Short mmCIF file of C-alpha atoms in Angstrom, two decimals:
data_model
loop_
_atom_site.label_atom_id
_atom_site.label_comp_id
_atom_site.label_asym_id
_atom_site.label_seq_id
_atom_site.Cartn_x
_atom_site.Cartn_y
_atom_site.Cartn_z
CA UNK A 1 137.07 133.10 122.83
CA UNK A 2 133.77 134.68 121.76
CA UNK A 3 134.13 133.62 118.14
CA UNK A 4 135.32 130.18 119.26
CA UNK A 5 132.22 129.74 121.40
CA UNK A 6 129.95 131.03 118.64
CA UNK A 7 131.27 128.46 116.20
CA UNK A 8 131.83 125.59 118.64
CA UNK A 9 129.92 122.40 117.82
CA UNK A 10 126.90 121.60 119.99
CA UNK A 11 128.60 118.45 121.26
CA UNK A 12 131.62 120.47 122.44
CA UNK A 13 129.44 123.12 124.08
CA UNK A 14 127.41 120.49 125.91
CA UNK A 15 130.57 118.78 127.13
CA UNK A 16 132.26 122.03 128.24
CA UNK A 17 129.12 123.19 130.03
CA UNK A 18 128.65 119.86 131.80
CA UNK A 19 132.28 119.96 132.98
CA UNK A 20 131.81 123.59 134.11
CA UNK A 21 134.59 124.68 131.73
CA UNK A 22 132.28 127.33 130.39
CA UNK A 23 129.13 128.87 131.79
CA UNK A 24 125.86 128.53 129.87
CA UNK A 25 125.33 132.22 130.65
CA UNK A 26 128.51 133.07 128.77
CA UNK A 27 127.53 130.86 125.83
CA UNK A 28 124.09 132.47 125.57
CA UNK A 29 125.55 135.96 125.98
CA UNK A 30 128.08 135.41 123.19
CA UNK A 31 125.29 134.44 120.83
CA UNK A 32 123.05 137.34 121.89
CA UNK A 33 125.94 139.75 121.29
CA UNK A 34 126.52 138.37 117.81
CA UNK A 35 122.81 138.60 117.05
CA UNK A 36 122.83 142.25 118.20
CA UNK A 37 125.89 143.00 116.08
CA UNK A 38 125.04 141.12 112.89
CA UNK A 39 121.34 140.44 112.60
CA UNK A 40 120.34 143.88 111.38
CA UNK A 41 122.14 142.90 108.17
CA UNK A 42 121.55 139.15 108.09
CA UNK A 43 117.92 139.15 109.33
CA UNK A 44 117.97 135.58 110.66
CA UNK A 45 115.67 136.25 113.63
CA UNK A 46 112.05 137.35 113.82
CA UNK A 47 112.01 137.22 117.63
CA UNK A 48 115.02 137.16 119.96
CA UNK A 49 114.21 135.73 123.41
CA UNK A 50 117.12 137.51 125.08
CA UNK A 51 115.77 137.88 128.62
CA UNK A 52 114.19 134.42 128.71
CA UNK A 53 117.35 132.84 127.28
CA UNK A 54 119.56 134.52 129.86
CA UNK A 55 117.20 133.51 132.66
CA UNK A 56 117.23 129.91 131.42
CA UNK A 57 121.03 130.02 131.22
CA UNK A 58 121.28 131.24 134.80
CA UNK A 59 118.94 128.42 135.89
CA UNK A 60 121.10 125.93 133.96
CA UNK A 61 124.17 127.25 135.72
CA UNK A 62 122.47 126.90 139.11
CA UNK A 63 121.46 123.32 138.33
CA UNK A 64 125.05 122.44 137.58
CA UNK A 65 126.28 124.17 140.71
CA UNK A 66 123.75 122.21 142.76
CA UNK A 67 124.92 118.96 141.19
CA UNK A 68 121.52 118.14 139.75
CA UNK A 69 121.44 115.61 136.83
CA UNK A 70 121.42 117.34 133.46
CA UNK A 71 120.31 116.41 129.95
CA UNK A 72 122.31 115.91 126.77
CA UNK A 73 121.85 119.52 125.71
CA UNK A 74 122.09 121.17 129.10
CA UNK A 75 122.72 124.90 128.69
CA UNK A 76 123.14 124.73 124.90
CA UNK A 77 121.30 127.47 122.99
CA UNK A 78 119.20 126.57 119.96
CA UNK A 79 116.98 128.61 117.66
CA UNK A 80 113.69 127.61 116.06
CA UNK A 81 112.12 128.27 112.69
CA UNK A 82 109.13 130.43 113.48
CA UNK A 83 106.61 127.67 112.81
CA UNK A 84 107.39 125.67 115.95
CA UNK A 85 104.90 126.50 118.67
CA UNK A 86 106.57 128.03 121.71
CA UNK A 87 104.59 128.58 124.88
CA UNK A 88 104.33 132.29 125.58
CA UNK A 89 106.44 133.29 122.58
CA UNK A 90 104.78 134.41 119.37
CA UNK A 91 104.85 131.96 116.48
CA UNK A 92 104.11 133.72 113.22
CA UNK A 93 104.82 131.22 110.47
CA UNK A 94 106.55 134.17 108.81
CA UNK A 95 103.12 135.63 108.14
CA UNK A 96 101.09 138.74 108.77
CA UNK A 97 98.05 136.58 109.49
CA UNK A 98 99.65 135.01 112.58
CA UNK A 99 101.77 138.03 113.51
CA UNK A 100 100.38 138.19 117.02
CA UNK A 101 99.75 134.51 117.67
CA UNK A 102 101.17 133.33 121.01
CA UNK A 103 100.77 129.58 121.57
CA UNK A 104 99.98 128.22 125.00
CA UNK A 105 102.11 125.10 124.64
CA UNK A 106 105.41 124.07 123.11
CA UNK A 107 105.58 121.83 120.05
CA UNK A 108 106.54 118.29 121.06
CA UNK A 109 110.10 118.61 119.75
CA UNK A 110 110.56 121.97 121.48
CA UNK A 111 109.46 120.39 124.73
CA UNK A 112 111.88 117.51 124.20
CA UNK A 113 114.77 119.89 123.48
CA UNK A 114 113.98 121.88 126.63
CA UNK A 115 113.72 118.68 128.69
CA UNK A 116 117.22 117.81 127.45
CA UNK A 117 118.39 121.19 128.73
CA UNK A 118 118.44 123.26 125.54
CA UNK A 119 117.81 127.01 125.76
CA UNK A 120 115.72 128.74 123.09
CA UNK A 121 117.54 131.81 121.76
CA UNK A 122 114.71 132.91 119.52
CA UNK A 123 112.48 132.35 116.52
CA UNK A 124 113.88 132.40 113.01
CA UNK A 125 112.83 133.95 109.72
CA UNK A 126 111.14 131.77 107.16
CA UNK A 127 109.17 131.96 103.94
CA UNK A 128 105.54 132.79 104.68
CA UNK A 129 103.87 129.57 105.83
CA UNK A 130 106.91 127.70 104.45
CA UNK A 131 105.57 127.95 100.90
CA UNK A 132 108.67 128.66 98.81
CA UNK A 133 112.33 127.57 98.51
CA UNK A 134 114.14 130.85 97.82
CA UNK A 135 113.99 132.36 101.31
CA UNK A 136 111.97 135.43 100.29
CA UNK A 137 109.41 137.03 102.59
CA UNK A 138 107.38 140.10 101.65
CA UNK A 139 106.41 140.89 105.25
CA UNK A 140 109.69 140.55 107.10
CA UNK A 141 112.24 140.97 104.32
CA UNK A 142 114.55 138.23 103.14
CA UNK A 143 117.48 137.03 105.26
CA UNK A 144 120.87 137.41 103.58
CA UNK A 145 123.14 134.53 102.76
CA UNK A 146 126.15 135.14 105.04
CA UNK A 147 128.58 133.92 102.39
CA UNK A 148 127.80 136.95 100.23
CA UNK A 149 125.57 139.30 102.19
CA UNK A 150 126.81 142.30 100.20
CA UNK A 151 125.50 140.87 96.94
CA UNK A 152 122.19 139.94 98.60
CA UNK A 153 122.18 136.28 97.75
CA UNK A 154 119.42 133.85 98.65
CA UNK A 155 119.80 131.88 101.87
CA UNK A 156 117.41 129.27 100.50
CA UNK A 157 114.14 128.39 102.13
CA UNK A 158 111.83 127.95 103.53
CA UNK A 159 113.99 127.57 106.67
CA UNK A 160 115.95 130.66 105.62
CA UNK A 161 116.71 132.09 109.05
CA UNK A 162 117.78 128.65 110.31
CA UNK A 163 120.39 128.35 107.56
CA UNK A 164 121.67 131.88 108.09
CA UNK A 165 121.77 131.70 111.90
CA UNK A 166 123.78 128.48 112.00
CA UNK A 167 126.16 129.48 109.20
CA UNK A 168 126.84 132.89 110.73
CA UNK A 169 127.38 131.74 114.30
CA UNK A 170 124.13 133.27 115.54
CA UNK A 171 123.02 129.89 116.90
CA UNK A 172 124.93 126.62 117.35
CA UNK A 173 121.93 124.69 116.04
CA UNK A 174 118.47 125.36 114.68
CA UNK A 175 115.35 123.46 113.78
CA UNK A 176 113.94 123.66 110.29
CA UNK A 177 111.13 121.97 108.42
CA UNK A 178 111.29 120.32 105.00
CA UNK A 179 108.30 119.85 102.67
CA UNK A 180 110.17 120.01 99.36
CA UNK A 181 113.70 120.57 100.60
CA UNK A 182 113.36 123.42 103.09
CA UNK A 183 116.01 122.03 105.46
CA UNK A 184 118.43 120.77 102.81
CA UNK A 185 118.18 123.76 100.44
CA UNK A 186 119.26 126.41 102.97
CA UNK A 187 121.81 123.94 104.35
CA UNK A 188 123.27 123.59 100.86
CA UNK A 189 123.21 127.31 100.05
CA UNK A 190 124.57 128.37 103.47
CA UNK A 191 127.23 125.65 103.81
CA UNK A 192 125.88 123.77 106.83
CA UNK A 193 124.48 120.32 107.67
CA UNK A 194 120.73 119.73 107.42
CA UNK A 195 118.92 116.48 108.19
CA UNK A 196 115.47 115.55 106.94
CA UNK A 197 114.62 112.42 108.89
CA UNK A 198 112.31 109.65 107.69
CA UNK A 199 108.65 110.64 107.60
CA UNK A 200 107.32 109.46 110.95
CA UNK A 201 110.65 109.60 112.80
CA UNK A 202 110.08 113.02 114.40
CA UNK A 203 106.80 114.43 115.67
CA UNK A 204 105.18 117.29 113.76
CA UNK A 205 102.77 118.08 116.60
CA UNK A 206 102.75 121.80 117.29
CA UNK A 207 104.47 122.64 114.02
CA UNK A 208 102.50 124.75 111.52
CA UNK A 209 101.85 122.59 108.46
CA UNK A 210 102.40 123.29 104.78
CA UNK A 211 101.40 119.87 103.44
CA UNK A 212 100.82 117.23 106.08
CA UNK A 213 101.91 114.23 104.05
CA UNK A 214 105.14 115.89 102.88
CA UNK A 215 106.21 117.84 105.97
CA UNK A 216 109.28 116.68 107.87
CA UNK A 217 111.02 118.41 110.78
CA UNK A 218 114.69 118.13 111.60
CA UNK A 219 117.92 119.71 112.83
CA UNK A 220 120.25 122.14 111.06
CA UNK A 221 123.76 122.25 112.48
CA UNK A 222 127.35 122.81 111.45
CA UNK A 223 128.42 119.17 111.91
CA UNK A 224 126.77 115.82 111.26
CA UNK A 225 127.59 114.75 114.82
CA UNK A 226 125.51 117.66 116.11
CA UNK A 227 122.56 116.65 113.95
CA UNK A 228 122.90 113.12 115.34
CA UNK A 229 122.85 114.51 118.86
CA UNK A 230 119.75 116.61 118.25
CA UNK A 231 117.92 113.86 116.39
CA UNK A 232 118.39 111.50 119.31
CA UNK A 233 116.61 114.04 121.52
CA UNK A 234 113.88 114.95 119.02
CA UNK A 235 112.92 111.55 117.57
CA UNK A 236 110.41 109.00 118.76
CA UNK A 237 106.76 108.17 119.06
CA UNK A 238 104.40 110.98 120.02
CA UNK A 239 100.74 110.30 120.75
CA UNK A 240 100.00 113.82 119.51
CA UNK A 241 101.20 112.92 115.99
CA UNK A 242 99.53 109.80 114.60
CA UNK A 243 102.17 109.48 111.91
CA UNK A 244 105.06 108.96 114.31
CA UNK A 245 106.68 105.56 114.48
CA UNK A 246 106.93 103.35 117.56
CA UNK A 247 110.34 102.07 116.43
CA UNK A 248 112.96 102.63 119.13
CA UNK A 249 115.30 105.58 118.69
CA UNK A 250 118.90 104.43 118.33
CA UNK A 251 121.95 106.22 119.70
CA UNK A 252 122.85 108.04 116.50
CA UNK A 253 126.10 109.40 117.94
CA UNK A 254 127.29 105.88 118.68
CA UNK A 255 126.76 105.00 115.01
CA UNK A 256 129.32 107.58 113.88
CA UNK A 257 132.27 105.23 113.52
CA UNK A 258 134.01 107.18 110.77
CA UNK A 259 134.22 103.92 108.85
CA UNK A 260 132.76 103.58 105.36
CA UNK A 261 134.64 100.46 104.33
CA UNK A 262 132.23 98.29 102.37
CA UNK A 263 129.47 100.92 102.49
CA UNK A 264 127.57 100.71 99.20
CA UNK A 265 127.01 104.18 97.73
CA UNK A 266 124.79 104.70 94.68
CA UNK A 267 125.63 107.87 92.79
CA UNK A 268 122.53 109.42 91.20
CA UNK A 269 123.74 110.73 87.84
CA UNK A 270 120.65 110.81 85.62
CA UNK A 271 118.32 113.70 86.57
CA UNK A 272 120.46 114.61 89.61
CA UNK A 273 124.12 115.11 88.62
CA UNK A 274 123.12 115.79 85.04
CA UNK A 275 121.06 118.81 86.01
CA UNK A 276 123.76 120.32 88.23
CA UNK A 277 125.98 123.17 87.14
CA UNK A 278 129.52 122.06 86.22
CA UNK A 279 130.98 123.28 89.53
CA UNK A 280 128.36 121.46 91.60
CA UNK A 281 128.70 118.30 89.52
CA UNK A 282 132.48 118.29 89.88
CA UNK A 283 132.28 118.81 93.65
CA UNK A 284 129.83 115.93 94.15
CA UNK A 285 131.84 113.61 91.89
CA UNK A 286 134.95 114.47 93.90
CA UNK A 287 133.08 113.70 97.12
CA UNK A 288 132.00 110.34 95.72
CA UNK A 289 135.62 109.54 94.89
CA UNK A 290 136.69 110.55 98.41
CA UNK A 291 134.20 108.10 99.90
CA UNK A 292 135.37 105.41 97.47
CA UNK A 293 138.98 106.04 98.42
CA UNK A 294 137.99 105.61 102.07
CA UNK A 295 136.61 102.16 101.29
CA UNK A 296 133.05 102.72 100.11
CA UNK A 297 131.81 100.70 97.12
CA UNK A 298 130.60 103.16 94.52
CA UNK A 299 128.23 102.53 91.63
CA UNK A 300 125.69 104.54 89.68
CA UNK A 301 121.95 104.15 89.84
CA UNK A 302 118.99 105.84 88.16
CA UNK A 303 115.51 106.68 89.47
CA UNK A 304 113.44 107.20 86.30
CA UNK A 305 110.17 107.94 88.12
CA UNK A 306 111.58 111.10 89.70
CA UNK A 307 111.04 112.84 86.37
CA UNK A 308 107.34 112.93 87.30
CA UNK A 309 107.80 114.16 90.87
CA UNK A 310 107.41 117.81 89.87
CA UNK A 311 103.87 117.35 88.57
CA UNK A 312 102.83 114.76 91.13
CA UNK A 313 104.11 116.55 94.21
CA UNK A 314 102.62 119.81 92.96
CA UNK A 315 99.19 118.12 92.94
CA UNK A 316 99.70 116.88 96.49
CA UNK A 317 101.30 119.96 98.06
CA UNK A 318 99.02 122.53 96.43
CA UNK A 319 95.91 120.55 97.43
CA UNK A 320 96.98 120.03 101.03
CA UNK A 321 98.18 123.62 101.41
CA UNK A 322 94.89 124.97 100.06
CA UNK A 323 92.96 122.74 102.46
CA UNK A 324 94.84 124.25 105.40
CA UNK A 325 94.56 127.85 104.17
CA UNK A 326 91.01 127.93 102.78
CA UNK A 327 89.59 129.87 105.74
CA UNK A 328 92.21 132.63 105.70
CA UNK A 329 92.23 132.74 101.91
CA UNK A 330 88.57 133.69 102.11
CA UNK A 331 88.68 135.96 105.16
CA UNK A 332 92.11 137.62 104.89
CA UNK A 333 93.31 137.25 101.29
CA UNK A 334 95.18 140.55 101.18
CA UNK A 335 97.22 139.66 104.25
CA UNK A 336 99.17 137.08 102.26
CA UNK A 337 102.32 137.84 100.29
CA UNK A 338 100.83 138.05 96.75
CA UNK A 339 103.19 135.33 95.50
CA UNK A 340 102.19 132.95 98.29
CA UNK A 341 98.51 133.76 97.76
CA UNK A 342 98.88 132.93 94.08
CA UNK A 343 100.45 129.55 94.90
CA UNK A 344 97.58 128.80 97.26
CA UNK A 345 94.93 129.90 94.76
CA UNK A 346 96.29 127.48 92.18
CA UNK A 347 95.30 124.65 94.47
CA UNK A 348 91.66 125.43 93.70
CA UNK A 349 92.14 124.23 90.12
CA UNK A 350 93.47 120.81 91.05
CA UNK A 351 90.93 117.99 91.08
CA UNK A 352 90.64 115.05 93.41
CA UNK A 353 91.72 112.83 90.53
CA UNK A 354 94.91 114.86 90.11
CA UNK A 355 95.62 114.39 93.81
CA UNK A 356 95.17 110.63 93.56
CA UNK A 357 97.34 110.51 90.43
CA UNK A 358 99.97 112.27 92.48
CA UNK A 359 99.70 109.64 95.17
CA UNK A 360 100.03 106.90 92.55
CA UNK A 361 103.26 108.45 91.32
CA UNK A 362 104.32 108.69 94.93
CA UNK A 363 103.99 104.93 95.26
CA UNK A 364 106.11 104.46 92.12
CA UNK A 365 108.83 106.77 93.42
CA UNK A 366 108.86 105.24 96.87
CA UNK A 367 109.16 101.73 95.41
CA UNK A 368 111.92 102.83 93.07
CA UNK A 369 113.97 104.41 95.87
CA UNK A 370 113.39 101.31 98.02
CA UNK A 371 114.63 99.12 95.16
CA UNK A 372 117.74 101.24 94.67
CA UNK A 373 118.47 100.97 98.38
CA UNK A 374 117.85 97.22 98.49
CA UNK A 375 121.36 96.72 97.10
CA UNK A 376 122.95 99.91 98.43
CA UNK A 377 123.27 101.55 101.83
CA UNK A 378 122.98 105.17 100.72
CA UNK A 379 122.38 107.22 97.58
CA UNK A 380 124.46 110.30 96.79
CA UNK A 381 123.36 113.37 94.83
CA UNK A 382 123.72 117.13 94.84
CA UNK A 383 121.41 118.77 97.37
CA UNK A 384 120.84 121.72 95.07
CA UNK A 385 121.97 121.83 91.45
CA UNK A 386 123.31 125.36 91.88
CA UNK A 387 124.89 127.68 94.43
CA UNK A 388 123.05 130.61 96.02
CA UNK A 389 121.41 132.85 93.40
CA UNK A 390 120.90 136.56 94.00
CA UNK A 391 117.63 137.48 95.71
CA UNK A 392 116.31 139.10 92.53
CA UNK A 393 117.30 136.22 90.25
CA UNK A 394 114.35 134.38 88.71
CA UNK A 395 115.95 132.45 85.84
CA UNK A 396 119.13 130.39 85.85
CA UNK A 397 121.00 127.90 83.70
CA UNK A 398 121.56 124.38 84.98
CA UNK A 399 123.60 121.55 83.56
CA UNK A 400 120.69 120.48 81.38
CA UNK A 401 119.46 123.89 80.28
CA UNK A 402 117.56 126.98 81.45
CA UNK A 403 115.31 126.76 84.49
CA UNK A 404 113.32 128.95 86.83
CA UNK A 405 115.30 129.44 90.05
CA UNK A 406 112.39 128.29 92.18
CA UNK A 407 112.04 124.98 90.36
CA UNK A 408 115.79 124.49 90.26
CA UNK A 409 116.15 124.85 94.01
CA UNK A 410 113.65 122.13 94.90
CA UNK A 411 114.30 119.81 91.98
CA UNK A 412 116.74 117.43 93.69
CA UNK A 413 115.42 117.47 97.25
CA UNK A 414 111.67 117.08 96.61
CA UNK A 415 111.80 113.43 95.46
CA UNK A 416 112.75 112.35 98.99
CA UNK A 417 109.96 114.33 100.62
CA UNK A 418 107.69 112.50 98.26
CA UNK A 419 109.20 109.11 99.09
CA UNK A 420 109.72 109.85 102.80
CA UNK A 421 113.32 108.53 102.89
CA UNK A 422 115.84 110.18 105.25
CA UNK A 423 118.28 112.58 103.60
CA UNK A 424 121.16 114.61 104.98
CA UNK A 425 122.73 117.59 103.23
CA UNK A 426 126.36 118.46 103.92
CA UNK A 427 128.77 120.95 102.36
CA UNK A 428 131.08 119.38 99.75
CA UNK A 429 132.94 122.31 98.26
CA UNK A 430 132.88 125.96 97.27
CA UNK A 431 132.37 127.63 93.92
CA UNK A 432 135.03 129.83 92.38
CA UNK A 433 132.92 132.73 93.66
CA UNK A 434 133.25 131.45 97.23
CA UNK A 435 129.71 130.06 97.62
CA UNK A 436 129.01 126.74 99.36
CA UNK A 437 128.09 123.61 97.41
CA UNK A 438 125.97 120.94 99.07
CA UNK A 439 125.38 117.25 98.51
CA UNK A 440 122.81 114.92 100.06
CA UNK A 441 123.02 111.34 101.25
CA UNK A 442 119.76 109.38 101.21
CA UNK A 443 119.08 106.20 103.16
CA UNK A 444 116.56 103.50 103.88
CA UNK A 445 113.46 104.38 105.93
CA UNK A 446 114.34 104.80 109.61
CA UNK A 447 118.01 104.15 108.89
CA UNK A 448 119.20 107.64 109.76
CA UNK A 449 122.12 105.96 111.55
CA UNK A 450 123.70 104.85 108.27
CA UNK A 451 123.01 108.18 106.55
CA UNK A 452 124.62 110.02 109.43
CA UNK A 453 127.56 107.59 109.56
CA UNK A 454 128.32 108.16 105.88
CA UNK A 455 127.90 111.93 106.14
CA UNK A 456 130.02 112.12 109.29
CA UNK A 457 132.73 109.98 107.71
CA UNK A 458 132.79 112.42 104.80
CA UNK A 459 133.19 115.34 107.21
CA UNK A 460 136.13 113.54 108.83
CA UNK A 461 137.74 113.37 105.37
CA UNK A 462 137.15 117.03 104.47
CA UNK A 463 137.07 120.47 106.07
CA UNK A 464 134.29 122.19 104.11
CA UNK A 465 132.00 122.19 107.16
CA UNK A 466 134.59 124.00 109.28
CA UNK A 467 134.82 127.08 107.03
CA UNK A 468 133.19 130.28 108.22
CA UNK A 469 131.82 133.20 106.27
CA UNK A 470 133.64 136.50 106.66
CA UNK A 471 131.18 138.90 108.29
CA UNK A 472 131.58 142.60 108.84
CA UNK B 1 96.76 121.26 71.81
CA UNK B 2 96.25 122.99 75.15
CA UNK B 3 92.76 123.67 76.35
CA UNK B 4 92.28 127.43 76.72
CA UNK B 5 90.05 128.49 79.56
CA UNK B 6 88.11 131.72 79.44
CA UNK B 7 87.34 133.80 82.50
CA UNK B 8 83.84 132.41 82.86
CA UNK B 9 85.21 128.88 83.08
CA UNK B 10 87.82 129.86 85.67
CA UNK B 11 85.21 131.81 87.64
CA UNK B 12 82.99 128.73 87.69
CA UNK B 13 85.81 126.43 88.72
CA UNK B 14 86.81 128.77 91.53
CA UNK B 15 83.21 128.92 92.74
CA UNK B 16 82.98 125.13 92.76
CA UNK B 17 86.05 125.18 95.01
CA UNK B 18 84.30 127.71 97.25
CA UNK B 19 86.04 130.95 96.19
CA UNK B 20 84.76 134.15 94.65
CA UNK B 21 87.71 135.83 93.00
CA UNK B 22 87.59 138.94 90.86
CA UNK B 23 88.03 138.79 87.11
CA UNK B 24 91.21 140.80 87.55
CA UNK B 25 92.64 138.18 89.89
CA UNK B 26 91.58 135.34 87.66
CA UNK B 27 93.03 137.03 84.59
CA UNK B 28 96.37 137.37 86.40
CA UNK B 29 96.19 133.71 87.40
CA UNK B 30 95.14 132.43 83.99
CA UNK B 31 98.60 131.84 82.44
CA UNK B 32 99.79 130.11 85.62
CA UNK B 33 96.66 127.96 85.75
CA UNK B 34 97.22 127.00 82.11
CA UNK B 35 100.81 126.05 82.88
CA UNK B 36 99.86 124.07 85.96
CA UNK B 37 97.13 122.18 84.12
CA UNK B 38 99.63 121.37 81.36
CA UNK B 39 101.93 120.00 84.04
CA UNK B 40 99.16 117.97 85.67
CA UNK B 41 98.09 116.56 82.30
CA UNK B 42 101.45 114.78 82.09
CA UNK B 43 100.25 112.56 84.94
CA UNK B 44 97.43 111.28 82.74
CA UNK B 45 99.94 109.91 80.24
CA UNK B 46 101.63 107.64 82.78
CA UNK B 47 100.80 103.91 83.01
CA UNK B 48 99.35 104.13 86.50
CA UNK B 49 96.23 101.99 86.24
CA UNK B 50 97.79 99.11 88.16
CA UNK B 51 99.42 101.33 90.77
CA UNK B 52 97.73 101.61 94.14
CA UNK B 53 97.96 105.19 95.40
CA UNK B 54 99.85 105.89 98.60
CA UNK B 55 96.97 106.40 100.98
CA UNK B 56 98.53 105.15 104.17
CA UNK B 57 102.06 106.22 104.87
CA UNK B 58 104.66 103.67 105.88
CA UNK B 59 104.46 103.94 109.63
CA UNK B 60 106.16 101.25 111.64
#
């Protein structure tokens, strides 16, 4: 029963709790027990809110007993990447600089989750200030990928703890953030679902920034349906974030029909499939065929401008990150992880003209993705071109030649941070070494419903998302 | 041919950006700065003159 509850989908937990088939106290306790048993090895959590979570669970139980109306996530535990402000609970950004920072208010999305009845289990490990895709952290140590914890493989980052916690049954759902792929990379490497919504769909208010114009926040879950459920709660206009849209938030769960007949899917071969390792390429091609067999209309499409995203997004991210960190970089330089400090320092050698060039390329990429989606409903590509590398691995070989691991990890996700389109990563296979392989589906702006419908339909055709890592 | 920047140039550029970094730090950064400037120079080769930069995001 304990393992079943730990790996039960959010939707099932919410339903069972609402029907009083299971107590929210039991659900929270099961997760706290797993955290106590496994997290010394996996290192998913920076802060566990055990007493507060149990108190909230008891209150949730009382509300049900009293017959009070409850929200969509009533009694369901969730965990948060440690860059979401939480009132009264420290929010470190994975850093030494903010090690003792305790916000007075919740981030908007945290408040919305709580209003829907969710219970915060704790705060999750992350790359310092979200600046890196491997999942490394010099201050707190790196979380371990649960699919091969013994070999110390990367969980992916920067939402490293979020990926590990959800994959290992230490939380039914987590929130991550994604500036170059930081939701989809750990989702891909840890074998879970990760949704980066459209820029402007979900409020970033109260979330520590890396690069304002590239940052997206979203859910990380084991099923697409659970991401749909969380997105419905999280999304919508927020006066505290001027970039949020006033478009109404649809019922994403209702969009999950399981039907992909006539859905037009554009397979991204050039740059995307071509750079993947043979195992990743084969898994994504097989997934494309599965969708086609289910009635989708498959073709191939190219996005030539993405070849320039590396340079252009570097100009944008490094400039924005330096702008945010200038004060601490001057006053507390030695409190940064040296690698993160170096990345920030490089921003000082980027000119305003470079930044604008980057934004020009951004317009090209956005227009190109829009054009590809004018005649298709979704685009399909690997989420990462490789499976989880070892923590000490710095160089790798991709389908198109040697590459630094860091660049390889963000290569296929970053274009859609740059363009702002919604993208959902889901598991689509396992390597011969037993490591998860992830693919991503990309959709039109604010059309998360179609992205989620396609991804959910794929999960109804396959069982990759139901597999669990073997943990000691 | 890549431009090669000496320490004095990097020191000056850092100061313009508001930072005073040691020569040791700048020396360690120098190869990475060279690589990043090489990367950024690729943007100058693109036909972007007629492209309006994304200055306002697509908010509906």
